[in-house]
């Protein structure tokens, strides 16, 4: 006999108070209920129920075993419910992490659309440039710009996305006053707006490519800030040359507040990836979010 089924019968017989009542609920004969109980007792080599023609009563061991069986059956039911949820409509809270600038400029439109399509989903979005620990912080998916930084971890899945491309722009007034760079080395004599990362590192080397050749240049900054929006405002005001993502720069470029610098060179790019725990059950909400993120930012 199946032990799991026998445990179900034992719990039902205890709850119902009689083999006849348990049999009616389980569509079994009272004799079959008795056989399941006897099978358990034979396996355990201990009596679970003291039975008479009028009543049944749990033994001391039977009471402890009953409580354990109730927990086991509840765990199995919960596991089955989770499996069903993976095929159901996306719902529940989803905890996401992303770098500040990418999250605010590029990811938010995707999240807005995702929430509109899935009204039962809630998103907690943590925008930070630090490398978060997905497992200990309970984060279900994290976007990362630069190297994934997870070594050979088998507990995380890394999905490569398209590279994070940066452009170099300046206000027409700045270029009129200081001249327009025609090659990357010209930037060394210009004021370039510096971005301060979470670890307080400032990227002082900008690397451009053209026809497969790299052109690195050391740049100087009168203004250093940890906000891309602040950088953008400073660039529009004519305080220097900015290097930022197209999503951030696009409105200012379209309006003429900024113009692209060094258009014949390809600006720096960094690898970008989506990371999520390998052992997390693919709930509908997470699976849908991964699919839509890959569609939006995949290669």
XYZ file of N, CA, C and O in Angstrom, residues 15 36 60 107 115 130 132 145-146 154 165 171 195 200 209 227 277 297:
72
model
N -9.737 12.485 12.324
C -10.584 13.683 12.322
C -12.066 13.320 12.319
O -12.886 13.979 12.991
N -5.721 0.208 5.733
C -4.696 1.255 5.636
C -4.078 1.525 7.017
O -2.852 1.660 7.151
N -0.668 7.397 22.703
C 0.260 8.517 22.902
C 1.134 8.707 21.667
O 1.321 9.826 21.190
N 14.451 51.213 -17.426
C 13.635 50.125 -16.888
C 12.223 50.558 -16.525
O 11.274 49.772 -16.672
N 3.216 46.321 -15.151
C 2.170 46.486 -14.147
C 0.804 46.697 -14.794
O -0.219 46.231 -14.277
N 25.110 49.687 -5.988
C 25.916 48.662 -5.318
C 25.517 47.277 -5.830
O 24.418 47.076 -6.348
N 24.058 44.045 -5.175
C 23.197 43.472 -4.143
C 23.423 41.969 -4.051
O 23.841 41.315 -5.010
N 24.947 46.145 -14.594
C 25.736 46.725 -15.663
C 27.203 46.547 -15.298
O 27.632 46.890 -14.194
N 27.978 46.009 -16.226
C 29.354 45.627 -15.943
C 29.407 44.123 -15.769
O 28.461 43.396 -16.075
N 26.633 28.644 -8.470
C 25.624 27.789 -9.095
C 24.220 28.118 -8.592
O 23.244 27.522 -9.038
N 24.907 51.000 -23.912
C 25.650 51.927 -24.765
C 25.558 53.360 -24.240
O 24.484 53.822 -23.851
N 26.056 70.904 -24.698
C 25.153 71.976 -25.114
C 25.813 72.791 -26.222
O 27.037 72.991 -26.217
N 30.851 61.101 -13.226
C 29.817 60.373 -12.496
C 30.467 59.601 -11.354
O 31.446 58.872 -11.562
N 32.219 55.194 -4.750
C 32.931 56.477 -4.807
C 33.974 56.521 -5.907
O 34.797 57.441 -5.963
N 35.655 53.651 -29.703
C 36.109 52.720 -30.734
C 35.706 53.242 -32.115
O 34.698 53.939 -32.272
N 24.376 61.470 -9.706
C 23.032 61.453 -10.289
C 23.122 61.794 -11.772
O 23.664 62.839 -12.148
N 17.828 33.967 -8.899
C 18.227 32.723 -8.234
C 17.892 31.492 -9.063
O 16.806 31.381 -9.621
N 15.190 44.154 -23.453
C 16.623 44.474 -23.387
C 17.525 43.380 -23.941
O 18.756 43.502 -23.859
